Amino acid sequence: MDLYYSPMACSLAARIVCIEAGLAVTMLRTDLGNKRVEGASEGALLQYNGMGKVPTLVCDDGHVLTENVAVLLYLGDRADSALGLTPPHGTPERYEVVRWLAFVATEIHKRVLATVYSLDRPSDAVKAFARSTAAQPLTVLQKHLRDREVLVGEEFTVADAYLVWALLLLPRAQVPMDSYPALGDYLARNSNRAAVRAAVQRELEEYRVPGWWTAKQLE
Amino acid sequence: MDLYYSPMACSLAARIVCIEAGLAVTMLRTDLGNKRVEGASEGALLQYNGMGKVPTLVCDDGHVLTENVAVLLYLGDRADSALGLTPPHGTPERYEVVRWLAFVATEIHKRVLATVYSLDRPSDAVKAFARSTAAQPLTVLQKHLRDREVLVGEEFTVADAYLVWALLLLPRAQVPMDSYPALGDYLARNSNRAAVRAAVQRELEEYRVPGWWTAKQLE
């Protein structure tokens, strides 16, 4: 499989799942600013994904998947089911994982992070409004995670991979996190997972490579 | 099952799927402005969904689902599989449906419609930025639907129910749609489905009930 990613973009969640699952995936580094893919010809990403976004996954059979919710479910389903990255099809837990994937995707990623980090140069007022919408979903998450280790059941799932990424970025996006101690605990706990540590360390290093990166700086 | 909805909100997609599937669902009308649910006690919705949003689905076994992506998949899976509202688990088509559900949820619903119709009173500049982000996903959809009847395969799926709702609202949200004739054709075609017609007619009538509705006017 080929996975188009960009350092510290939401494709980090897909990298975490690939490492957790031990999947053999070729990671193709993409500059979201100019859509260039390292070692690939011009337009390599856009031929697969008209949004020019990551993660974009080209499966071994040529099937292309975009949108983190779908990509993460697909990758989790490729793993040994004993790992529990995705619950079995049709179970209440499966729908629960889809629910939290969608929650992170819509309420936190798109409404907040995608606007603050937009390459379309939103004004400060637009960014401030986006940040202001974070309080409600973060309050819901804080309540949900106050007495849970993970979002669904007892195992780290693909939904946790996505939320970990979002929680890493929120403080950098200047969203105050002091009111959500359960989220801080959750992030600290899950950041200690070997797959999360490896993925974050790798992408933070890449992110800091001078000269390569044209997109808006994360830090 | 109990389905909390609000007239012409994105829960319309869930109503369409319920009608397509012939599911027995109690529809609970919710005023998103004050979170009151008709015929229910104060806080009826918030006890199930801290976001106070619709659709919120309380299944017969008491399990609660939120987020349209999860609710629509669950409802589609309750239908006779011959209807094709959701493809079988684990198939490429299943991931494709999840992909387009997530695409509508993130790129159109949250980035555009949720901001334009936000009850948090965004400024005109914030709304204008939200509208400006619609062009890219609509261009992707226009290309995808130029020679297809539906989003995935040959059958109307839950992803189409969600997109039909979004396309109904975009012109009302002052997003110009003239550049996307394939989307106009797609909407006209799918609006002729009996379930879509019935759902839209019902909710547009409810939306117009004077005095009941405190939320921001749709039209």
Tab-separated table of C-alpha atoms in Angstrom:
chain	number	residue	atom	x	y	z
A	1	MET	CA	0.000	0.000	0.000
A	2	ASP	CA	1.059	3.588	-0.623
A	3	LEU	CA	0.115	6.159	1.983
A	4	TYR	CA	0.480	9.845	1.121
A	5	TYR	CA	1.204	11.757	4.297
A	6	SER	CA	2.530	15.078	5.444
A	7	PRO	CA	4.537	15.507	8.635
A	8	MET	CA	2.262	16.200	11.636
A	9	ALA	CA	-0.853	16.416	9.442
A	10	CYS	CA	-3.779	14.174	10.361
A	11	SER	CA	-2.145	11.365	8.401
A	12	LEU	CA	-0.076	10.929	11.571
A	13	ALA	CA	-3.043	8.925	12.895
A	14	ALA	CA	-2.741	6.574	9.913
A	15	ARG	CA	0.991	6.181	10.563
A	16	ILE	CA	0.284	5.305	14.201
A	17	VAL	CA	-2.194	2.623	13.098
A	18	CYS	CA	0.252	1.226	10.530
A	19	ILE	CA	2.920	0.871	13.232
A	20	GLU	CA	0.477	-0.577	15.791
A	21	ALA	CA	-0.657	-3.101	13.192
A	22	GLY	CA	2.768	-3.853	11.722
A	23	LEU	CA	1.464	-3.123	8.220
A	24	ALA	CA	3.883	-2.863	5.307
A	25	VAL	CA	3.098	0.566	3.891
A	26	THR	CA	5.152	2.857	1.679
A	27	MET	CA	4.921	6.329	3.196
A	28	LEU	CA	5.007	9.094	0.555
A	29	ARG	CA	5.912	12.470	1.993
A	30	THR	CA	3.798	15.291	0.644
A	31	ASP	CA	4.166	19.035	0.864
A	32	LEU	CA	0.602	20.245	1.324
A	33	GLY	CA	1.577	23.746	0.216
A	34	ASN	CA	2.580	22.843	-3.334
A	35	LYS	CA	1.210	19.250	-3.428
A	36	ARG	CA	4.654	17.895	-4.375
A	37	VAL	CA	5.369	14.345	-3.310
A	38	GLU	CA	8.966	13.465	-2.561
A	39	GLY	CA	10.373	11.102	-5.199
A	40	ALA	CA	7.160	11.197	-7.262
A	41	SER	CA	6.203	13.015	-10.433
A	42	GLU	CA	4.181	16.237	-10.494
A	43	GLY	CA	0.493	15.670	-9.750
A	44	ALA	CA	1.085	12.262	-8.136
A	45	LEU	CA	-1.293	13.023	-5.274
A	46	LEU	CA	-3.900	14.993	-7.211
A	47	GLN	CA	-4.509	12.118	-9.626
A	48	TYR	CA	-5.769	10.100	-6.658
A	49	ASN	CA	-7.354	12.800	-4.542
A	50	GLY	CA	-8.789	15.954	-6.073
A	51	MET	CA	-8.680	17.602	-2.653
A	52	GLY	CA	-4.889	17.202	-2.629
A	53	LYS	CA	-5.142	16.095	0.984
A	54	VAL	CA	-3.613	13.461	3.178
A	55	PRO	CA	-4.022	10.715	4.158
A	56	THR	CA	-4.606	9.288	0.691
A	57	LEU	CA	-4.232	5.533	0.563
A	58	VAL	CA	-3.609	3.524	-2.600
A	59	CYS	CA	-4.340	-0.101	-1.734
A	60	ASP	CA	-2.466	-3.021	-3.272
A	61	ASP	CA	-5.405	-3.711	-5.608
A	62	GLY	CA	-5.277	-0.100	-6.830
A	63	HIS	CA	-8.330	0.981	-4.876
A	64	VAL	CA	-7.935	4.535	-3.557
A	65	LEU	CA	-9.269	5.675	-0.215
A	66	THR	CA	-9.380	9.206	1.134
A	67	GLU	CA	-10.843	10.722	4.330
A	68	ASN	CA	-9.276	9.709	7.615
A	69	VAL	CA	-12.448	8.041	8.895
A	70	ALA	CA	-12.388	5.580	5.983
A	71	VAL	CA	-8.596	5.216	5.792
A	72	LEU	CA	-8.270	4.473	9.515
A	73	LEU	CA	-11.074	1.895	9.484
A	74	TYR	CA	-9.528	0.212	6.454
A	75	LEU	CA	-6.035	0.099	7.994
A	76	GLY	CA	-7.373	-1.116	11.339
A	77	ASP	CA	-9.269	-3.882	9.561
A	78	ARG	CA	-6.039	-5.027	7.885
A	79	ALA	CA	-4.473	-5.657	11.318
A	80	ASP	CA	-4.689	-8.834	13.382
A	81	SER	CA	-8.156	-8.559	14.915
A	82	ALA	CA	-6.695	-9.587	18.291
A	83	LEU	CA	-5.100	-6.140	18.449
A	84	GLY	CA	-8.562	-4.609	18.667
A	85	LEU	CA	-7.725	-1.564	16.523
A	86	THR	CA	-11.172	-1.871	14.945
A	87	PRO	CA	-13.979	-3.850	16.603
A	88	PRO	CA	-15.702	-6.584	14.576
A	89	HIS	CA	-18.181	-5.507	11.897
A	90	GLY	CA	-21.739	-5.002	13.063
A	91	THR	CA	-21.015	-4.810	16.801
A	92	PRO	CA	-22.120	-1.845	18.930
A	93	GLU	CA	-18.414	-1.125	19.531
A	94	ARG	CA	-17.818	-0.841	15.792
A	95	TYR	CA	-20.477	1.865	15.451
A	96	GLU	CA	-19.048	3.529	18.554
A	97	VAL	CA	-15.614	3.710	16.927
A	98	VAL	CA	-17.167	5.184	13.779
A	99	ARG	CA	-19.013	7.676	15.972
A	100	TRP	CA	-15.834	8.923	17.669
A	101	LEU	CA	-13.887	8.963	14.418
A	102	ALA	CA	-16.624	11.177	12.976
A	103	PHE	CA	-16.697	13.302	16.130
A	104	VAL	CA	-12.969	14.024	15.925
A	105	ALA	CA	-13.185	14.569	12.162
A	106	THR	CA	-16.059	17.021	12.279
A	107	GLU	CA	-16.089	18.795	15.636
A	108	ILE	CA	-12.355	19.120	16.212
A	109	HIS	CA	-10.417	18.522	13.041
A	110	LYS	CA	-12.585	20.355	10.497
A	111	ARG	CA	-14.260	22.982	12.661
A	112	VAL	CA	-11.131	23.966	14.567
A	113	LEU	CA	-7.785	22.669	13.292
A	114	ALA	CA	-8.521	22.744	9.565
A	115	THR	CA	-9.472	26.405	9.805
A	116	VAL	CA	-6.625	27.521	12.064
A	117	TYR	CA	-4.111	25.732	9.826
A	118	SER	CA	-5.855	26.494	6.539
A	119	LEU	CA	-3.568	27.311	3.627
A	120	ASP	CA	-6.262	29.736	2.418
A	121	ARG	CA	-4.999	32.322	4.915
A	122	PRO	CA	-8.081	32.913	7.055
A	123	SER	CA	-8.186	36.186	8.970
A	124	ASP	CA	-7.530	36.299	12.707
A	125	ALA	CA	-11.279	36.717	13.281
A	126	VAL	CA	-12.011	33.540	11.334
A	127	LYS	CA	-9.393	31.632	13.329
A	128	ALA	CA	-10.710	33.017	16.620
A	129	PHE	CA	-14.215	31.834	15.785
A	130	ALA	CA	-12.877	28.392	14.896
A	131	ARG	CA	-11.033	28.202	18.224
A	132	SER	CA	-14.168	29.275	20.081
A	133	THR	CA	-16.065	26.256	18.739
A	134	ALA	CA	-13.627	23.860	20.424
A	135	ALA	CA	-14.962	24.273	23.979
A	136	GLN	CA	-18.142	22.254	23.507
A	137	PRO	CA	-16.644	19.117	21.916
A	138	LEU	CA	-13.692	19.219	24.322
A	139	THR	CA	-16.120	19.365	27.250
A	140	VAL	CA	-17.948	16.337	25.855
A	141	LEU	CA	-14.650	14.471	25.453
A	142	GLN	CA	-13.479	15.478	28.936
A	143	LYS	CA	-16.661	14.004	30.417
A	144	HIS	CA	-16.415	10.865	28.284
A	145	LEU	CA	-12.769	10.204	29.154
A	146	ARG	CA	-12.913	11.113	32.848
A	147	ASP	CA	-13.179	7.472	33.826
A	148	ARG	CA	-12.054	5.681	30.685
A	149	GLU	CA	-8.640	4.741	29.394
A	150	VAL	CA	-9.660	4.903	25.730
A	151	LEU	CA	-12.613	6.146	23.679
A	152	VAL	CA	-14.366	2.781	23.179
A	153	GLY	CA	-14.150	-0.383	25.267
A	154	GLU	CA	-10.824	-1.310	26.824
A	155	GLU	CA	-8.496	-1.280	23.822
A	156	PHE	CA	-6.725	1.480	21.916
A	157	THR	CA	-8.608	1.805	18.613
A	158	VAL	CA	-8.181	3.783	15.413
A	159	ALA	CA	-10.411	6.456	16.971
A	160	ASP	CA	-7.810	6.959	19.699
A	161	ALA	CA	-5.078	7.338	17.086
A	162	TYR	CA	-7.072	10.174	15.518
A	163	LEU	CA	-7.863	11.862	18.835
A	164	VAL	CA	-4.237	11.650	19.997
A	165	TRP	CA	-3.205	13.525	16.863
A	166	ALA	CA	-5.886	16.187	17.416
A	167	LEU	CA	-4.905	16.677	21.069
A	168	LEU	CA	-1.253	17.064	20.079
A	169	LEU	CA	-2.158	19.884	17.714
A	170	LEU	CA	-4.787	21.799	19.696
A	171	PRO	CA	-2.372	23.630	22.043
A	172	ARG	CA	-0.212	24.563	19.051
A	173	ALA	CA	-3.369	25.927	17.421
A	174	GLN	CA	-3.735	28.136	20.510
A	175	VAL	CA	-6.754	26.364	21.891
A	176	PRO	CA	-6.489	26.534	25.695
A	177	MET	CA	-6.584	23.024	27.185
A	178	ASP	CA	-6.349	23.815	30.918
A	179	SER	CA	-10.024	23.044	31.554
A	180	TYR	CA	-9.712	19.480	30.317
A	181	PRO	CA	-7.368	17.595	32.671
A	182	ALA	CA	-8.802	14.219	31.636
A	183	LEU	CA	-7.706	14.965	28.079
A	184	GLY	CA	-4.210	15.837	29.260
A	185	ASP	CA	-4.049	12.557	31.189
A	186	TYR	CA	-5.398	10.650	28.202
A	187	LEU	CA	-2.813	12.207	25.894
A	188	ALA	CA	0.047	11.585	28.316
A	189	ARG	CA	-1.014	7.963	28.748
A	190	ASN	CA	-1.414	7.238	25.053
A	191	SER	CA	1.701	9.177	24.064
A	192	ASN	CA	3.610	6.502	25.938
A	193	ARG	CA	2.520	3.802	23.516
A	194	ALA	CA	5.506	2.694	21.473
A	195	ALA	CA	3.692	3.228	18.151
A	196	VAL	CA	2.585	6.734	19.087
A	197	ARG	CA	6.051	7.701	20.332
A	198	ALA	CA	7.701	6.348	17.189
A	199	ALA	CA	5.258	8.053	14.832
A	200	VAL	CA	5.367	11.425	16.564
A	201	GLN	CA	9.148	11.444	16.939
A	202	ARG	CA	9.610	10.617	13.264
A	203	GLU	CA	7.190	13.231	11.979
A	204	LEU	CA	8.316	15.988	14.328
A	205	GLU	CA	11.862	15.479	13.063
A	206	GLU	CA	10.695	15.633	9.453
A	207	TYR	CA	8.609	18.656	10.191
A	208	ARG	CA	11.687	20.500	11.351
A	209	VAL	CA	13.760	19.748	8.238
A	210	PRO	CA	14.608	23.266	7.064
A	211	GLY	CA	13.892	24.218	3.497
A	212	TRP	CA	11.719	21.261	2.657
A	213	TRP	CA	8.518	22.488	4.117
A	214	THR	CA	6.551	25.288	2.454
A	215	ALA	CA	3.318	24.935	4.392
A	216	LYS	CA	2.437	26.971	7.425
A	217	GLN	CA	4.725	26.182	10.329
A	218	LEU	CA	3.240	24.072	13.060
A	219	GLU	CA	5.327	25.541	15.842
B	1	MET	CA	-35.711	3.285	18.092
B	2	ASP	CA	-35.951	6.952	18.970
B	3	LEU	CA	-34.447	9.439	16.562
B	4	TYR	CA	-34.002	13.041	17.692
B	5	TYR	CA	-34.272	15.290	14.681
B	6	SER	CA	-34.834	18.895	13.783
B	7	PRO	CA	-36.676	19.997	10.652
B	8	MET	CA	-34.275	20.389	7.704
B	9	ALA	CA	-31.202	19.766	9.875
B	10	CYS	CA	-28.835	17.007	8.768
B	11	SER	CA	-31.053	14.481	10.527
B	12	LEU	CA	-33.137	14.748	7.348
B	13	ALA	CA	-30.682	12.246	5.868
B	14	ALA	CA	-31.514	9.808	8.663
B	15	ARG	CA	-35.242	10.288	8.019
B	16	ILE	CA	-34.700	9.552	4.318
B	17	VAL	CA	-32.866	6.314	5.200
B	18	CYS	CA	-35.591	5.299	7.679
B	19	ILE	CA	-38.244	5.741	4.976
B	20	GLU	CA	-36.160	3.979	2.308
B	21	ALA	CA	-35.628	1.080	4.715
B	22	GLY	CA	-39.146	0.983	6.145
B	23	LEU	CA	-37.748	1.159	9.675
B	24	ALA	CA	-40.063	1.728	12.628
B	25	VAL	CA	-38.566	4.792	14.280
B	26	THR	CA	-40.092	7.307	16.657
B	27	MET	CA	-39.100	10.741	15.404
B	28	LEU	CA	-38.607	13.260	18.236
B	29	ARG	CA	-38.725	16.846	17.076
B	30	THR	CA	-36.050	19.029	18.613
B	31	ASP	CA	-35.595	22.775	18.671
B	32	LEU	CA	-31.856	23.203	18.267
B	33	GLY	CA	-32.046	26.762	19.624
B	34	ASN	CA	-33.241	25.824	23.109
B	35	LYS	CA	-32.696	22.037	22.946
B	36	ARG	CA	-36.350	21.389	23.811
B	37	VAL	CA	-37.817	18.189	22.499
B	38	GLU	CA	-41.521	18.156	21.705
B	39	GLY	CA	-43.426	15.998	24.191
B	40	ALA	CA	-40.304	15.234	26.219
B	41	SER	CA	-38.987	16.559	29.509
B	42	GLU	CA	-36.313	19.247	29.783
B	43	GLY	CA	-32.830	17.932	28.959
B	44	ALA	CA	-34.135	14.862	27.118
B	45	LEU	CA	-31.637	15.281	24.283
B	46	LEU	CA	-28.670	16.485	26.341
B	47	GLN	CA	-28.722	13.397	28.538
B	48	TYR	CA	-27.926	11.362	25.428
B	49	ASN	CA	-25.762	13.792	23.501
B	50	GLY	CA	-23.672	16.429	25.242
B	51	MET	CA	-23.392	18.317	21.940
B	52	GLY	CA	-27.185	18.757	21.920
B	53	LYS	CA	-27.148	17.881	18.243
B	54	VAL	CA	-29.200	15.809	15.877
B	55	PRO	CA	-29.396	13.124	14.692
B	56	THR	CA	-29.172	11.367	18.036
B	57	LEU	CA	-30.361	7.781	17.890
B	58	VAL	CA	-31.438	5.733	20.903
B	59	CYS	CA	-31.505	2.113	19.783
B	60	ASP	CA	-33.971	-0.442	21.107
B	61	ASP	CA	-31.270	-1.920	23.363
B	62	GLY	CA	-30.614	1.524	24.851
B	63	HIS	CA	-27.395	2.062	22.955
B	64	VAL	CA	-26.995	5.693	21.899
B	65	LEU	CA	-25.419	6.757	18.637
B	66	THR	CA	-24.524	10.263	17.545
B	67	GLU	CA	-22.751	11.658	14.465
B	68	ASN	CA	-24.464	11.267	11.131
B	69	VAL	CA	-21.727	9.045	9.696
B	70	ALA	CA	-22.341	6.445	12.432
B	71	VAL	CA	-26.123	6.902	12.622
B	72	LEU	CA	-26.579	6.532	8.860
B	73	LEU	CA	-24.393	3.412	8.681
B	74	TYR	CA	-26.306	1.886	11.589
B	75	LEU	CA	-29.714	2.652	10.078
B	76	GLY	CA	-28.655	1.421	6.639
B	77	ASP	CA	-27.420	-1.818	8.201
B	78	ARG	CA	-30.847	-2.344	9.795
B	79	ALA	CA	-32.473	-2.375	6.353
B	80	ASP	CA	-32.941	-5.353	4.065
B	81	SER	CA	-29.501	-5.746	2.517
B	82	ALA	CA	-31.117	-6.183	-0.901
B	83	LEU	CA	-31.921	-2.456	-0.796
B	84	GLY	CA	-28.211	-1.703	-0.931
B	85	LEU	CA	-28.376	1.287	1.429
B	86	THR	CA	-25.084	0.126	2.946
B	87	PRO	CA	-22.773	-2.301	1.137
B	88	PRO	CA	-21.708	-5.493	2.933
B	89	HIS	CA	-19.063	-5.181	5.673
B	90	GLY	CA	-15.468	-5.372	4.522
B	91	THR	CA	-16.115	-4.758	0.814
B	92	PRO	CA	-14.379	-1.963	-1.106
B	93	GLU	CA	-17.823	-0.417	-1.627
B	94	ARG	CA	-18.370	-0.267	2.132
B	95	TYR	CA	-15.189	1.757	2.643
B	96	GLU	CA	-16.183	3.907	-0.321
B	97	VAL	CA	-19.516	4.722	1.340
B	98	VAL	CA	-17.704	5.586	4.578
B	99	ARG	CA	-15.345	7.762	2.568
B	100	TRP	CA	-18.150	9.789	0.988
B	101	LEU	CA	-20.069	10.024	4.247
B	102	ALA	CA	-16.932	11.481	5.831
B	103	PHE	CA	-16.363	13.757	2.836
B	104	VAL	CA	-19.844	15.266	3.117
B	105	ALA	CA	-19.545	15.470	6.921
B	106	THR	CA	-16.200	17.241	6.960
B	107	GLU	CA	-15.752	19.203	3.738
B	108	ILE	CA	-19.322	20.378	3.215
B	109	HIS	CA	-21.374	19.990	6.350
B	110	LYS	CA	-18.875	21.118	8.985
B	111	ARG	CA	-16.643	23.449	7.030
B	112	VAL	CA	-19.460	25.233	5.215
B	113	LEU	CA	-23.013	24.607	6.421
B	114	ALA	CA	-22.306	24.249	10.151
B	115	THR	CA	-20.574	27.621	10.159
B	116	VAL	CA	-23.094	29.497	8.019
B	117	TYR	CA	-25.953	28.141	10.139
B	118	SER	CA	-24.115	28.257	13.456
B	119	LEU	CA	-26.201	29.329	16.445
B	120	ASP	CA	-23.054	31.023	17.812
B	121	ARG	CA	-23.701	33.992	15.521
B	122	PRO	CA	-20.541	34.058	13.419
B	123	SER	CA	-19.701	37.361	11.736
B	124	ASP	CA	-20.279	37.887	8.024
B	125	ALA	CA	-16.532	37.517	7.457
B	126	VAL	CA	-16.535	34.121	9.160
B	127	LYS	CA	-19.488	32.999	7.042
B	128	ALA	CA	-17.875	34.302	3.861
B	129	PHE	CA	-14.714	32.314	4.575
B	130	ALA	CA	-16.790	29.192	5.206
B	131	ARG	CA	-18.602	29.655	1.891
B	132	SER	CA	-15.293	30.153	0.090
B	133	THR	CA	-14.128	26.702	1.189
B	134	ALA	CA	-17.017	25.032	-0.649
B	135	ALA	CA	-15.595	25.390	-4.159
B	136	GLN	CA	-12.931	22.701	-3.879
B	137	PRO	CA	-15.102	19.873	-2.511
B	138	LEU	CA	-17.934	20.780	-4.882
B	139	THR	CA	-15.509	20.610	-7.819
B	140	VAL	CA	-14.401	17.157	-6.656
B	141	LEU	CA	-18.027	16.038	-6.365
B	142	GLN	CA	-18.916	17.522	-9.759
B	143	LYS	CA	-16.132	15.514	-11.365
B	144	HIS	CA	-17.070	12.350	-9.471
B	145	LEU	CA	-20.773	12.567	-10.359
B	146	ARG	CA	-20.387	13.697	-13.967
B	147	ASP	CA	-20.927	10.161	-15.208
B	148	ARG	CA	-22.452	8.433	-12.202
B	149	GLU	CA	-25.986	8.167	-10.948
B	150	VAL	CA	-24.992	7.832	-7.304
B	151	LEU	CA	-21.853	8.248	-5.180
B	152	VAL	CA	-20.886	4.560	-4.945
B	153	GLY	CA	-21.764	1.661	-7.252
B	154	GLU	CA	-25.209	1.616	-8.841
B	155	GLU	CA	-27.493	1.929	-5.833
B	156	PHE	CA	-28.629	4.860	-3.712
B	157	THR	CA	-26.751	4.513	-0.414
B	158	VAL	CA	-26.765	6.310	2.927
B	159	ALA	CA	-23.984	8.534	1.547
B	160	ASP	CA	-26.398	9.797	-1.109
B	161	ALA	CA	-29.004	10.576	1.550
B	162	TYR	CA	-26.441	12.775	3.297
B	163	LEU	CA	-25.276	14.486	0.095
B	164	VAL	CA	-28.848	15.156	-1.037
B	165	TRP	CA	-29.465	16.985	2.239
B	166	ALA	CA	-26.269	19.022	1.852
B	167	LEU	CA	-27.093	19.982	-1.748
B	168	LEU	CA	-30.576	21.090	-0.694
B	169	LEU	CA	-29.100	23.475	1.862
B	170	LEU	CA	-26.100	24.905	0.002
B	171	PRO	CA	-28.040	27.391	-2.181
B	172	ARG	CA	-29.958	28.539	0.896
B	173	ALA	CA	-26.592	29.061	2.591
B	174	GLN	CA	-25.733	31.361	-0.334
B	175	VAL	CA	-23.172	29.068	-1.863
B	176	PRO	CA	-23.345	29.581	-5.637
B	177	MET	CA	-24.019	26.260	-7.380
B	178	ASP	CA	-24.057	27.340	-11.052
B	179	SER	CA	-20.637	25.844	-11.774
B	180	TYR	CA	-21.734	22.344	-10.809
B	181	PRO	CA	-24.401	21.197	-13.272
B	182	ALA	CA	-23.744	17.517	-12.489
B	183	LEU	CA	-24.679	18.225	-8.876
B	184	GLY	CA	-27.891	19.932	-9.971
B	185	ASP	CA	-28.751	16.904	-12.131
B	186	TYR	CA	-27.874	14.533	-9.300
B	187	LEU	CA	-30.072	16.442	-6.867
B	188	ALA	CA	-32.991	16.642	-9.302
B	189	ARG	CA	-32.738	12.908	-9.996
B	190	ASN	CA	-32.534	11.857	-6.380
B	191	SER	CA	-35.148	14.350	-5.220
B	192	ASN	CA	-37.583	12.297	-7.254
B	193	ARG	CA	-37.131	9.263	-5.053
B	194	ALA	CA	-40.304	8.672	-3.068
B	195	ALA	CA	-38.443	8.565	0.264
B	196	VAL	CA	-36.586	11.801	-0.425
B	197	ARG	CA	-39.756	13.578	-1.557
B	198	ALA	CA	-41.689	12.410	1.491
B	199	ALA	CA	-38.946	13.359	3.946
B	200	VAL	CA	-38.307	16.799	2.472
B	201	GLN	CA	-41.986	17.656	2.137
B	202	ARG	CA	-42.648	16.690	5.738
B	203	GLU	CA	-39.728	18.609	7.187
B	204	LEU	CA	-40.183	21.719	5.062
B	205	GLU	CA	-43.773	21.908	6.317
B	206	GLU	CA	-42.639	21.525	9.915
B	207	TYR	CA	-39.920	24.082	9.388
B	208	ARG	CA	-42.510	26.635	8.394
B	209	VAL	CA	-44.728	26.154	11.457
B	210	PRO	CA	-44.796	29.652	12.893
B	211	GLY	CA	-43.921	30.191	16.516
B	212	TRP	CA	-42.501	26.759	17.114
B	213	TRP	CA	-39.092	27.344	15.725
B	214	THR	CA	-36.602	29.530	17.573
B	215	ALA	CA	-33.490	28.604	15.618
B	216	LYS	CA	-32.116	30.639	12.787
B	217	GLN	CA	-34.435	30.612	9.809
B	218	LEU	CA	-33.437	28.411	6.938
B	219	GLU	CA	-35.130	30.481	4.295
